[in-house]
């Protein structure tokens, strides 16, 4: 097999994987299972506590939990939503709390 045909085969395999993933996402769209909120205590701030909305998502047999930041961005909790918010970084919270 020449190197040219190997490259074509790899490209076709990649296209097939992307097409299968797209088809699976179409067949099993993301669903919101539940919603809630989490209180996060931010160290070194005047306000001290922030309440942020959370949601649990299901897609293709996988369940994810996300928390919504004050700018509207949803981030993955990774098991602990309060800790995930703190990991966003102090620069983010300095700007948000000045508003």
Tab-separated table of C-alpha atoms in Angstrom:
chain	number	residue	atom	x	y	z
A	1	UNK	CA	0.000	0.000	0.000
A	2	UNK	CA	1.387	3.348	-0.953
A	3	UNK	CA	1.651	6.244	1.452
A	4	UNK	CA	-0.934	8.175	-0.594
A	5	UNK	CA	-3.623	5.532	-0.020
A	6	UNK	CA	-2.790	5.339	3.686
A	7	UNK	CA	-3.389	9.099	3.997
A	8	UNK	CA	-6.699	8.786	2.133
A	9	UNK	CA	-7.736	5.913	4.421
A	10	UNK	CA	-6.901	7.895	7.553
A	11	UNK	CA	-8.819	10.919	6.248
A	12	UNK	CA	-11.869	8.764	5.454
A	13	UNK	CA	-11.703	7.171	8.902
A	14	UNK	CA	-11.616	10.639	10.512
A	15	UNK	CA	-14.592	11.815	8.458
A	16	UNK	CA	-16.479	8.655	9.429
A	17	UNK	CA	-15.830	9.224	13.143
A	18	UNK	CA	-17.012	12.848	12.952
A	19	UNK	CA	-20.097	11.824	10.973
A	20	UNK	CA	-20.959	9.107	13.514
A	21	UNK	CA	-20.573	11.555	16.419
A	22	UNK	CA	-22.791	14.097	14.682
A	23	UNK	CA	-25.427	11.461	13.970
A	24	UNK	CA	-25.385	10.261	17.606
A	25	UNK	CA	-25.768	13.850	18.862
A	26	UNK	CA	-28.744	14.274	16.534
A	27	UNK	CA	-30.336	11.028	17.758
A	28	UNK	CA	-29.711	11.765	21.463
A	29	UNK	CA	-29.794	15.540	22.039
A	30	UNK	CA	-28.731	17.085	25.337
A	31	UNK	CA	-31.559	17.169	27.915
A	32	UNK	CA	-31.739	19.180	31.129
A	33	UNK	CA	-32.652	16.691	33.879
A	34	UNK	CA	-32.755	19.045	36.859
A	35	UNK	CA	-31.920	22.578	37.952
A	36	UNK	CA	-30.789	23.989	41.271
A	37	UNK	CA	-28.366	26.451	42.793
A	38	UNK	CA	-25.155	26.503	44.785
A	39	UNK	CA	-23.902	29.066	47.316
A	40	UNK	CA	-20.225	29.800	46.866
A	41	UNK	CA	-18.196	31.537	49.564
A	42	UNK	CA	-15.499	33.615	47.904
A	43	UNK	CA	-12.518	34.373	50.090
A	44	UNK	CA	-11.161	37.912	50.122
A	45	UNK	CA	-14.328	39.632	48.869
A	46	UNK	CA	-16.678	42.118	50.500
A	47	UNK	CA	-19.837	40.291	49.492
A	48	UNK	CA	-18.567	36.942	50.718
A	49	UNK	CA	-21.223	34.724	49.131
A	50	UNK	CA	-22.610	34.288	45.634
A	51	UNK	CA	-25.606	32.104	44.663
A	52	UNK	CA	-25.258	30.593	41.189
A	53	UNK	CA	-27.670	28.367	39.223
A	54	UNK	CA	-26.749	24.760	38.428
A	55	UNK	CA	-28.151	22.188	36.024
A	56	UNK	CA	-27.758	18.473	35.398
A	57	UNK	CA	-27.552	17.392	31.746
A	58	UNK	CA	-27.934	13.981	30.111
A	59	UNK	CA	-26.651	13.088	26.679
A	60	UNK	CA	-26.084	9.640	25.226
A	61	UNK	CA	-25.974	7.899	28.605
A	62	UNK	CA	-23.594	10.439	30.173
A	63	UNK	CA	-24.717	12.783	32.975
A	64	UNK	CA	-22.954	16.119	33.502
A	65	UNK	CA	-23.414	18.828	36.110
A	66	UNK	CA	-22.771	22.472	35.216
A	67	UNK	CA	-22.810	25.799	37.036
A	68	UNK	CA	-23.628	29.157	35.418
A	69	UNK	CA	-21.205	31.993	36.061
A	70	UNK	CA	-22.382	35.581	36.413
A	71	UNK	CA	-21.398	36.370	32.816
A	72	UNK	CA	-23.741	33.621	31.531
A	73	UNK	CA	-21.100	30.984	30.797
A	74	UNK	CA	-21.883	27.406	31.858
A	75	UNK	CA	-18.861	25.445	33.123
A	76	UNK	CA	-18.530	21.775	34.074
A	77	UNK	CA	-18.563	21.173	37.829
A	78	UNK	CA	-16.351	18.110	37.807
A	79	UNK	CA	-18.082	16.784	40.924
A	80	UNK	CA	-17.955	19.945	43.075
A	81	UNK	CA	-19.645	23.072	41.693
A	82	UNK	CA	-18.416	25.417	44.435
A	83	UNK	CA	-14.829	24.323	43.880
A	84	UNK	CA	-15.191	24.688	40.098
A	85	UNK	CA	-16.346	28.293	40.555
A	86	UNK	CA	-13.382	29.061	42.811
A	87	UNK	CA	-11.001	27.580	40.224
A	88	UNK	CA	-12.184	30.082	37.597
A	89	UNK	CA	-9.691	32.470	39.151
A	90	UNK	CA	-9.528	35.606	41.256
A	91	UNK	CA	-9.184	37.957	38.263
A	92	UNK	CA	-12.603	36.887	36.992
A	93	UNK	CA	-14.255	37.482	40.370
A	94	UNK	CA	-12.486	40.806	40.938
A	95	UNK	CA	-14.029	42.118	37.706
A	96	UNK	CA	-17.478	40.626	38.344
A	97	UNK	CA	-17.784	41.888	41.901
A	98	UNK	CA	-16.870	45.452	40.874
A	99	UNK	CA	-20.064	45.697	38.786
